[in-house]
PDB file of C-alpha atoms in Angstrom:
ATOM      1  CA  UNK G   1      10.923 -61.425-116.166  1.00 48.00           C
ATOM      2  CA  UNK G   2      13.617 -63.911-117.198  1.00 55.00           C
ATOM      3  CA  UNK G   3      12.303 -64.358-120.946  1.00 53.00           C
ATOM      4  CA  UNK G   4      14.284 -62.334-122.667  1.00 54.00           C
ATOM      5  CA  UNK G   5      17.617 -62.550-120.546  1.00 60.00           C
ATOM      6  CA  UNK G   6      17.102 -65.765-122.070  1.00 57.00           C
ATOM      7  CA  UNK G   7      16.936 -64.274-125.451  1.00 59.00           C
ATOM      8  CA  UNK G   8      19.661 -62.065-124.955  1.00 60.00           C
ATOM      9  CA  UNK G   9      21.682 -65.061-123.493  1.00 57.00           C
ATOM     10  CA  UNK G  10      21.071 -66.982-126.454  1.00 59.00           C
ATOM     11  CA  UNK G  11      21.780 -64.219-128.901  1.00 61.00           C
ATOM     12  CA  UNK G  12      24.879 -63.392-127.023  1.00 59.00           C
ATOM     13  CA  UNK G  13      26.330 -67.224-127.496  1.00 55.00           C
ATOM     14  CA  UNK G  14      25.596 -66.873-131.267  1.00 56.00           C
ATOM     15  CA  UNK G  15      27.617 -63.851-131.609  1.00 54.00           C
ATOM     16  CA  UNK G  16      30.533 -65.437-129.973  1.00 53.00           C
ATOM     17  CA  UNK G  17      30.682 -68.632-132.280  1.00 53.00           C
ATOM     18  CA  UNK G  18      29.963 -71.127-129.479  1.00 51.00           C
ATOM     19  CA  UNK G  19      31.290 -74.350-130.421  1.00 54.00           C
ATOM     20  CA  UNK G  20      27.566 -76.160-129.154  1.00 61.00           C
ATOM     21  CA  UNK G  21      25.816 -74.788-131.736  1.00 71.00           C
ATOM     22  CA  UNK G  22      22.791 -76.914-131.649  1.00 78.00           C
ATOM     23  CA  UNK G  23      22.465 -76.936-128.288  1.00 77.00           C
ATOM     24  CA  UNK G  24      22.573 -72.996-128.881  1.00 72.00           C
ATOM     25  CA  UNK G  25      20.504 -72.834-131.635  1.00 80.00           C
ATOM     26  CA  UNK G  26      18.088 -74.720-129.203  1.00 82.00           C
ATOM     27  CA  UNK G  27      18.107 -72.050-126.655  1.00 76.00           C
ATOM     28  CA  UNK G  28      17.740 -69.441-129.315  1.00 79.00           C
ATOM     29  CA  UNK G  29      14.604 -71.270-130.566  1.00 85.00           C
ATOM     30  CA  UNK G  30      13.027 -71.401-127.217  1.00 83.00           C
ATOM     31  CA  UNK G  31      13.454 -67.755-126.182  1.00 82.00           C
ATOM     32  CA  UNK G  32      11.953 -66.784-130.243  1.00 86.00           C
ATOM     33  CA  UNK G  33       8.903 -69.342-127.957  1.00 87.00           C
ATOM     34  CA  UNK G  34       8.802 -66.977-125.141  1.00 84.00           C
ATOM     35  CA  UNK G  35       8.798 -63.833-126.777  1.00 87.00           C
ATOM     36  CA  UNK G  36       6.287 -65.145-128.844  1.00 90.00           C
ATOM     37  CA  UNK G  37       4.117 -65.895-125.642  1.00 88.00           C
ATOM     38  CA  UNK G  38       5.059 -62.482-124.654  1.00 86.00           C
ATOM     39  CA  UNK G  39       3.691 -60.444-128.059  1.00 91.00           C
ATOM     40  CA  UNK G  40       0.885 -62.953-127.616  1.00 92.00           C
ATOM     41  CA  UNK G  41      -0.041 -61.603-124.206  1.00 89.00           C
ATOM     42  CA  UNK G  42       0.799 -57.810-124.570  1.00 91.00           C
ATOM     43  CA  UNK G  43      -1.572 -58.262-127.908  1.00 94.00           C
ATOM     44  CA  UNK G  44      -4.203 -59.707-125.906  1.00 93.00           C
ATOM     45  CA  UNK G  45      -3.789 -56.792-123.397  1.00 91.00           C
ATOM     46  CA  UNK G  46      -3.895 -54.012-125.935  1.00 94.00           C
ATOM     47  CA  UNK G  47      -7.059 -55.610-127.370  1.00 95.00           C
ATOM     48  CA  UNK G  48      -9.313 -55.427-124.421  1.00 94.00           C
ATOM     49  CA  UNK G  49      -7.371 -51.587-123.412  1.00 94.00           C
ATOM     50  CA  UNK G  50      -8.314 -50.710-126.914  1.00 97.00           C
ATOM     51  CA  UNK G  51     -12.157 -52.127-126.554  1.00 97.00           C
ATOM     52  CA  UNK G  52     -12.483 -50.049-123.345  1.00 96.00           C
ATOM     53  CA  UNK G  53     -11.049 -46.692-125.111  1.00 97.00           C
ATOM     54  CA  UNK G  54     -13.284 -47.125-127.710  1.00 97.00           C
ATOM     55  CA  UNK G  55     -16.320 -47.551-125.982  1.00 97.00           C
ATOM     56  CA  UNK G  56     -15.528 -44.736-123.793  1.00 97.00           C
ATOM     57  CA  UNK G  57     -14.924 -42.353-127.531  1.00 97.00           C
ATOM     58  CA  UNK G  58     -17.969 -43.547-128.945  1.00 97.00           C
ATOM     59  CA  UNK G  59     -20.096 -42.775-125.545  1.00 96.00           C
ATOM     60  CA  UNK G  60     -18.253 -39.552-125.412  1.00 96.00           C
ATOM     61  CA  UNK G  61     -18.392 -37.768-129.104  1.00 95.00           C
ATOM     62  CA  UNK G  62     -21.343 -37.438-131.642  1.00 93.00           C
ATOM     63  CA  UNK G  63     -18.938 -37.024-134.699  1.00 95.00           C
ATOM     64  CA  UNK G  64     -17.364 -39.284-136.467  1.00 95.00           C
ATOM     65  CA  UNK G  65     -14.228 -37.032-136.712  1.00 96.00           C
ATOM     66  CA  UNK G  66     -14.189 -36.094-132.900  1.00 97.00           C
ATOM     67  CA  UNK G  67     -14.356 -40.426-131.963  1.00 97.00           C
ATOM     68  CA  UNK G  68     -11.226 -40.922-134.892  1.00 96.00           C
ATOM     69  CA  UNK G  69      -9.498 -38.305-132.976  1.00 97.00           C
ATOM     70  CA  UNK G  70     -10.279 -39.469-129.458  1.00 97.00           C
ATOM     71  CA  UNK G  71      -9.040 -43.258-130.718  1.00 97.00           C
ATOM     72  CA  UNK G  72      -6.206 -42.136-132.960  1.00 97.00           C
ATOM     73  CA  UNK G  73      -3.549 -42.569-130.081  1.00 96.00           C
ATOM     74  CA  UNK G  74      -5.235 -46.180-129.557  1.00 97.00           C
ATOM     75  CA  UNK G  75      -4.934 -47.159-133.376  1.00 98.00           C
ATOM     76  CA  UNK G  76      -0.918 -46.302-133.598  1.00 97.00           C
ATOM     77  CA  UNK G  77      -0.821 -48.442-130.651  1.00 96.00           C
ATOM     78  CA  UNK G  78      -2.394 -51.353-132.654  1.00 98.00           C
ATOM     79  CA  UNK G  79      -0.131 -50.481-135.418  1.00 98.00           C
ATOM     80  CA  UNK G  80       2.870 -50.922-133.715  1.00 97.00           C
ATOM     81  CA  UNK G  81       1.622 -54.441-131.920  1.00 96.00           C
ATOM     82  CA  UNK G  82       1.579 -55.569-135.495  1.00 97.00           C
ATOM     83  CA  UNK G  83       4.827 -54.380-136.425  1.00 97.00           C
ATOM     84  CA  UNK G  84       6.088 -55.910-132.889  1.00 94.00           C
ATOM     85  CA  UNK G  85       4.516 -59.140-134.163  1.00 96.00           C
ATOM     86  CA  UNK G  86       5.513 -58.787-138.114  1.00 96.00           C
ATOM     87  CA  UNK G  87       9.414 -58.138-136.502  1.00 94.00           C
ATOM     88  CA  UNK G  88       9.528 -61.639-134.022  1.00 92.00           C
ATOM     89  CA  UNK G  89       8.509 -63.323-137.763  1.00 96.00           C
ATOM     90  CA  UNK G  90      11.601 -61.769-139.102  1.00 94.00           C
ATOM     91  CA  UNK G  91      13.781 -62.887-136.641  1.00 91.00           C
ATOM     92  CA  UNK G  92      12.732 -66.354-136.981  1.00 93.00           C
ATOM     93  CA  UNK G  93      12.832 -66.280-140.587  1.00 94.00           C
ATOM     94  CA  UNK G  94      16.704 -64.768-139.913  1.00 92.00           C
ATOM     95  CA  UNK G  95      17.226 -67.629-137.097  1.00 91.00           C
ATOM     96  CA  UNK G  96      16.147 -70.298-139.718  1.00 94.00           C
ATOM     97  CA  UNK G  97      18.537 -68.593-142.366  1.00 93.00           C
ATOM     98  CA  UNK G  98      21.241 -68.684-140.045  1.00 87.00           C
ATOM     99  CA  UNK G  99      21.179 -72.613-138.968  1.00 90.00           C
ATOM    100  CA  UNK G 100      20.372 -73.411-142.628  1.00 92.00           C
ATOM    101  CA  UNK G 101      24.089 -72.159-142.999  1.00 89.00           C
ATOM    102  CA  UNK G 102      23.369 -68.474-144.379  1.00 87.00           C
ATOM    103  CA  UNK G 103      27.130 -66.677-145.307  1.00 87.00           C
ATOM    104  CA  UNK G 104      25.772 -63.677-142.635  1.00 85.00           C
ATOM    105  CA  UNK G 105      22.956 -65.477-140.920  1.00 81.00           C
ATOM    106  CA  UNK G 106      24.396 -64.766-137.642  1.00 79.00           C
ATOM    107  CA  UNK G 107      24.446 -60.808-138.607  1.00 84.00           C
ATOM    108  CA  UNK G 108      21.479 -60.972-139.828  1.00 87.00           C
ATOM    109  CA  UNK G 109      20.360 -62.135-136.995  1.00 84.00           C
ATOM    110  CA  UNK G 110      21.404 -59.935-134.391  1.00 83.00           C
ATOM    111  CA  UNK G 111      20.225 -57.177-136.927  1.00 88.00           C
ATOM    112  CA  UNK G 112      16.527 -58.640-136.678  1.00 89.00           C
ATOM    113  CA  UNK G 113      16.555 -59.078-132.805  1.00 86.00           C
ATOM    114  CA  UNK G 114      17.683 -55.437-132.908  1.00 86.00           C
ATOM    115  CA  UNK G 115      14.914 -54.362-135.061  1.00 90.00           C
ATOM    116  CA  UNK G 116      12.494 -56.629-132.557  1.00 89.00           C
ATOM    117  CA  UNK G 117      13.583 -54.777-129.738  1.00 87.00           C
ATOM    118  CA  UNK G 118      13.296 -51.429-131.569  1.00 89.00           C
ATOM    119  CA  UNK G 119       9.373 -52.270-131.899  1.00 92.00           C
ATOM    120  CA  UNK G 120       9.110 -53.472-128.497  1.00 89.00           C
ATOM    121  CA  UNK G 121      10.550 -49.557-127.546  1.00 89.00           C
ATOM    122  CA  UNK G 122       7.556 -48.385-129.354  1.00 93.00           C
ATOM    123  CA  UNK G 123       4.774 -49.982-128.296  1.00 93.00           C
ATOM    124  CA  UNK G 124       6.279 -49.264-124.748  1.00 91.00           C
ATOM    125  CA  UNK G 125       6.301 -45.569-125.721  1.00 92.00           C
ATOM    126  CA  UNK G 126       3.063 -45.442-127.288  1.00 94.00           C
ATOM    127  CA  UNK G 127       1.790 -46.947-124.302  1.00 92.00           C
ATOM    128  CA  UNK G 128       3.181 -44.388-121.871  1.00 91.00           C
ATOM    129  CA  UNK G 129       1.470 -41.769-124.174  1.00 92.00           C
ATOM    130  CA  UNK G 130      -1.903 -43.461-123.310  1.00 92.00           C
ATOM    131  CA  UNK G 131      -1.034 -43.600-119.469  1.00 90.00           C
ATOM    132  CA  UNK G 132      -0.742 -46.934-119.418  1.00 88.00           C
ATOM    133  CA  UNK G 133       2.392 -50.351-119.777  1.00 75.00           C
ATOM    134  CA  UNK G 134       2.469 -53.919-120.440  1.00 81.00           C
ATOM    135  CA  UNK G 135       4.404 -55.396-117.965  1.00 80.00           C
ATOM    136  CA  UNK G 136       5.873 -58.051-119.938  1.00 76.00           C
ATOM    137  CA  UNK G 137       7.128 -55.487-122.512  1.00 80.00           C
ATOM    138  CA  UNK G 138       8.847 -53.041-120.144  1.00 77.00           C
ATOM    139  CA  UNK G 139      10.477 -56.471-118.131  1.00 69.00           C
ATOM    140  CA  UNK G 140      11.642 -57.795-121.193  1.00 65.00           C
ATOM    141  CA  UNK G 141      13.319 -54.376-122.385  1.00 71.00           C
ATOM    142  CA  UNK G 142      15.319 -54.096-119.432  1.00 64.00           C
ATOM    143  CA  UNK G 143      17.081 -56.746-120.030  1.00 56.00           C
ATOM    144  CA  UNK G 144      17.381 -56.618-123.620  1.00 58.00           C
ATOM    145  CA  UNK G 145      18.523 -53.259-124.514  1.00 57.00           C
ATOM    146  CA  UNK G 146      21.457 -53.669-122.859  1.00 50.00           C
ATOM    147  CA  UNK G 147      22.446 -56.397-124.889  1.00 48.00           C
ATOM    148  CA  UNK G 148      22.005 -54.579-128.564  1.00 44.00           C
ATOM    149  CA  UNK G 149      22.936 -50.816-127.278  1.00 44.00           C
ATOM    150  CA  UNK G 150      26.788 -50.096-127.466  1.00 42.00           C
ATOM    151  CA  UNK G 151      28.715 -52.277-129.386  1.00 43.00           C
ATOM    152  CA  UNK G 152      25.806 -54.326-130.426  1.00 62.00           C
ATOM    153  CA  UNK G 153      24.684 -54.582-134.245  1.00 72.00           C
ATOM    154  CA  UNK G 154      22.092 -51.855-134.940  1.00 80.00           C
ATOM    155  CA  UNK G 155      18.451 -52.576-136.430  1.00 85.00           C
ATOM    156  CA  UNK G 156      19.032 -51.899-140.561  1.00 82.00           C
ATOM    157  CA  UNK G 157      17.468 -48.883-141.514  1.00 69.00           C
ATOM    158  CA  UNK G 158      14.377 -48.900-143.294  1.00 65.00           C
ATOM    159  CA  UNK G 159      13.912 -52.869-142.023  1.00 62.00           C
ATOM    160  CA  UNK G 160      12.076 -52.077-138.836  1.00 60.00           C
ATOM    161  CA  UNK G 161       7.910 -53.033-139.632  1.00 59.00           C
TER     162      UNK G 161
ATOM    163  CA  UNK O   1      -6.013 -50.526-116.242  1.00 56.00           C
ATOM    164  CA  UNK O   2      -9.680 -51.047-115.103  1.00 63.00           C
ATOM    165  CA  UNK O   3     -10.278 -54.552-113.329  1.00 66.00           C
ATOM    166  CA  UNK O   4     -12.081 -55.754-115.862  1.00 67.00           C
ATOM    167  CA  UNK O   5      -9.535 -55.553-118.350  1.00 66.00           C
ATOM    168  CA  UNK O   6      -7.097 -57.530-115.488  1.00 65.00           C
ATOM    169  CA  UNK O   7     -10.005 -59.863-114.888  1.00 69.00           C
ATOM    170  CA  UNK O   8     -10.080 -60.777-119.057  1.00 68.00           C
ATOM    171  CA  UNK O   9      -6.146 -61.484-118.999  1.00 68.00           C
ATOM    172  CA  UNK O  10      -5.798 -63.746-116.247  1.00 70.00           C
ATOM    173  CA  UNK O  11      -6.703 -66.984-117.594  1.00 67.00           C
ATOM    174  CA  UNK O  12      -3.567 -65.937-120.433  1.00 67.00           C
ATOM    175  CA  UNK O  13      -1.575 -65.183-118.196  1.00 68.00           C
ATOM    176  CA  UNK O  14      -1.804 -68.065-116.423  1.00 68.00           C
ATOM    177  CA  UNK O  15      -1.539 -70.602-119.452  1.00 66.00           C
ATOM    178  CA  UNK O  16       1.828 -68.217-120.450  1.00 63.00           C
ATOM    179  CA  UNK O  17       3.362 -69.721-117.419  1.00 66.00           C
ATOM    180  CA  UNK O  18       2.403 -72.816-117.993  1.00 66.00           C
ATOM    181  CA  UNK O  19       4.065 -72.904-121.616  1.00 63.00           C
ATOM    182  CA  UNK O  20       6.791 -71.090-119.865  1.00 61.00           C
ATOM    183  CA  UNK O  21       7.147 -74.253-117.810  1.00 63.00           C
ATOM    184  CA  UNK O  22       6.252 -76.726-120.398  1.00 60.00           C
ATOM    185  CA  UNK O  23       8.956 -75.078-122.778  1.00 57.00           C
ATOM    186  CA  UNK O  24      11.533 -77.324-121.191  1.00 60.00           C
ATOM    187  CA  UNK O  25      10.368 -80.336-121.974  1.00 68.00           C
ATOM    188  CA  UNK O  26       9.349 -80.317-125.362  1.00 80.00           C
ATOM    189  CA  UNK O  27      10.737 -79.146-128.533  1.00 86.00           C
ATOM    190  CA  UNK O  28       9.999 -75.144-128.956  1.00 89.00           C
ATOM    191  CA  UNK O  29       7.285 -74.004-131.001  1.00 93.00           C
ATOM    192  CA  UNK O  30       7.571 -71.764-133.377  1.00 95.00           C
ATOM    193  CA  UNK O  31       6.517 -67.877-133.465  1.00 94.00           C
ATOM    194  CA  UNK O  32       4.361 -68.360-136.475  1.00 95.00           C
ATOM    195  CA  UNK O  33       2.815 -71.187-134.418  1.00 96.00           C
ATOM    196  CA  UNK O  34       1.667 -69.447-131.749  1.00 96.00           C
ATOM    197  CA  UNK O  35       0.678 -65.859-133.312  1.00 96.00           C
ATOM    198  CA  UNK O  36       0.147 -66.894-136.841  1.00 96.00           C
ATOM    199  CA  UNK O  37       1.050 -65.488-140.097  1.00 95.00           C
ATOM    200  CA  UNK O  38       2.211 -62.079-140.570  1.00 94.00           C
ATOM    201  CA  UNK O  39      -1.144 -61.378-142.991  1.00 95.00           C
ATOM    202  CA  UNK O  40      -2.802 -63.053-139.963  1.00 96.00           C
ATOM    203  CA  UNK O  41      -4.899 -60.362-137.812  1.00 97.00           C
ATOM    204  CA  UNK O  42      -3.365 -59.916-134.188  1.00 97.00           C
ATOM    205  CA  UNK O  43      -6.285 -59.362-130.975  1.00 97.00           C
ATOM    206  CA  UNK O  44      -5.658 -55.985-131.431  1.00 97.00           C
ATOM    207  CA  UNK O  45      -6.489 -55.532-135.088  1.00 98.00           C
ATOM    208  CA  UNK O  46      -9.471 -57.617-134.103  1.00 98.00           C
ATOM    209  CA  UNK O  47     -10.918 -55.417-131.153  1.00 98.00           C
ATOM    210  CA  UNK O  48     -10.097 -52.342-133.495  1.00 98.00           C
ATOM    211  CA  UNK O  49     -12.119 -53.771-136.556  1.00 98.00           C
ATOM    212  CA  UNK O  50     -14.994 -54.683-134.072  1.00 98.00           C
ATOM    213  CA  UNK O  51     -14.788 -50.627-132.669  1.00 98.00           C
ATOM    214  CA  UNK O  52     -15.167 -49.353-136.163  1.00 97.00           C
ATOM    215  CA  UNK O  53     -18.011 -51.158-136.644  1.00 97.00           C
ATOM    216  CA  UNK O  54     -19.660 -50.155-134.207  1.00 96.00           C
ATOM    217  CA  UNK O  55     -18.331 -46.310-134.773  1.00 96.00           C
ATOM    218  CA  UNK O  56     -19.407 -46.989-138.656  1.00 95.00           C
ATOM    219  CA  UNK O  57     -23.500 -48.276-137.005  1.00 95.00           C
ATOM    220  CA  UNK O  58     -23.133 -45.061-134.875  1.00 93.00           C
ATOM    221  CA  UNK O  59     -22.186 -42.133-137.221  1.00 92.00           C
ATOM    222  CA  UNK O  60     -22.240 -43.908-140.415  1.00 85.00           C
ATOM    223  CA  UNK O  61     -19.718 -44.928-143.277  1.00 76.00           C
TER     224      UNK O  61
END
């Protein structure tokens, strides 16, 4: 999936000062779009995963304790959709920063698409836990973690949802 | 996956590619837009509120 080589594109053009800023800034807004879309859809997905675990606990245990413990796994994976969610918010709260002329807006915002892809890394592991993927998530990180491993700006610590 | 899970999807997944392709002719939207608020309940949340209801009916509070 080409999404977030887009976002990685655009991120990339940032870091190196390009001259067209609006027209980057324009690209930059438009991949935030897509992975929007893209948490959108992996969201949905988890939902209806998560309504057929949970039927499947509740037919299978007659404790209340046993089904929290058979859905547990389930639950982190919610969890972390959030924080996948709460951490594309960030980064477009850091993108608007940035064009609004922020002294490190442009750190700042490689530092929040490093703490988006972070997220993404979780909900991909959580999901291989479960025996299961997203497509769109696992796609996207191909492409992305590329961009923010070596030599890219790190996620903040203690900033990650 | 179970196909019934693929089945509910499709109709998103389909009208993600058409934003996909719409996205270039129209000014971006923006990720609050399009998933809400962050105090704003993802599908997720939703199906797990709806599960422990139905846990809470089953084996009580």
């Amino acid at each position: 999936m080409r999404l977030l080589q887009i976002l990685a594109l655009s991120f990339l053009v940032l870091a190196a000062g390009c001259p067209k800023e609006k027209r980057a800034l324009n690209i930059a807004r438009k991949s935030v779009e897509i992975s929007a879309q893209t948490v959108q859809l992996a969201d949905l997905q988890v939902s209806f995963l998560y309504q057929d675990a949970a039927e499947t606990c509740l037919a299978s245990w007659d404790t209340r304790a046993s089904y929290d413990a058979c859905i547990a796994k389930w639950d982190k994976t919610v969890l972390a959709v959030n924080a996948m969610k709460i951490s594309l918010l960030s980064l477009e709260t850091a993108l608007d920063a940035w064009e609004a002329g922020s002294p490190n807006g442009r750190d700042n915002l490689l530092g929040a698409a490093a703490c988006f892809v972070e997220t993404m890394v979780n909900v991909q592991s959580l999901l291989a836990v479960l025996g299961t993927d997203v497509p769109a998530i696992n796609q996207g990180l191909a492409t992305v973690s590329g961009m923010f491993g070596e030599g890219g700006i790190a996620c903040p610590q203690g900033v990650t949802p | 996956m179970n196909w019934s899970s693929v089945t509910k999807i499709i109709p998103s997944v389909i009208s993600f590619v058409g934003s996909m392709i719409g996205t270039r002719k129209r000014p971006p939207k923006r990720a609050d837009e399009i998933l809400g608020g962050a105090d704003e309940l993802t599908e997720s949340q939703k199906a797990k509120a709806a599960a422990d209801a139905a846990a809470d009916a089953k084996f009580g509070k």
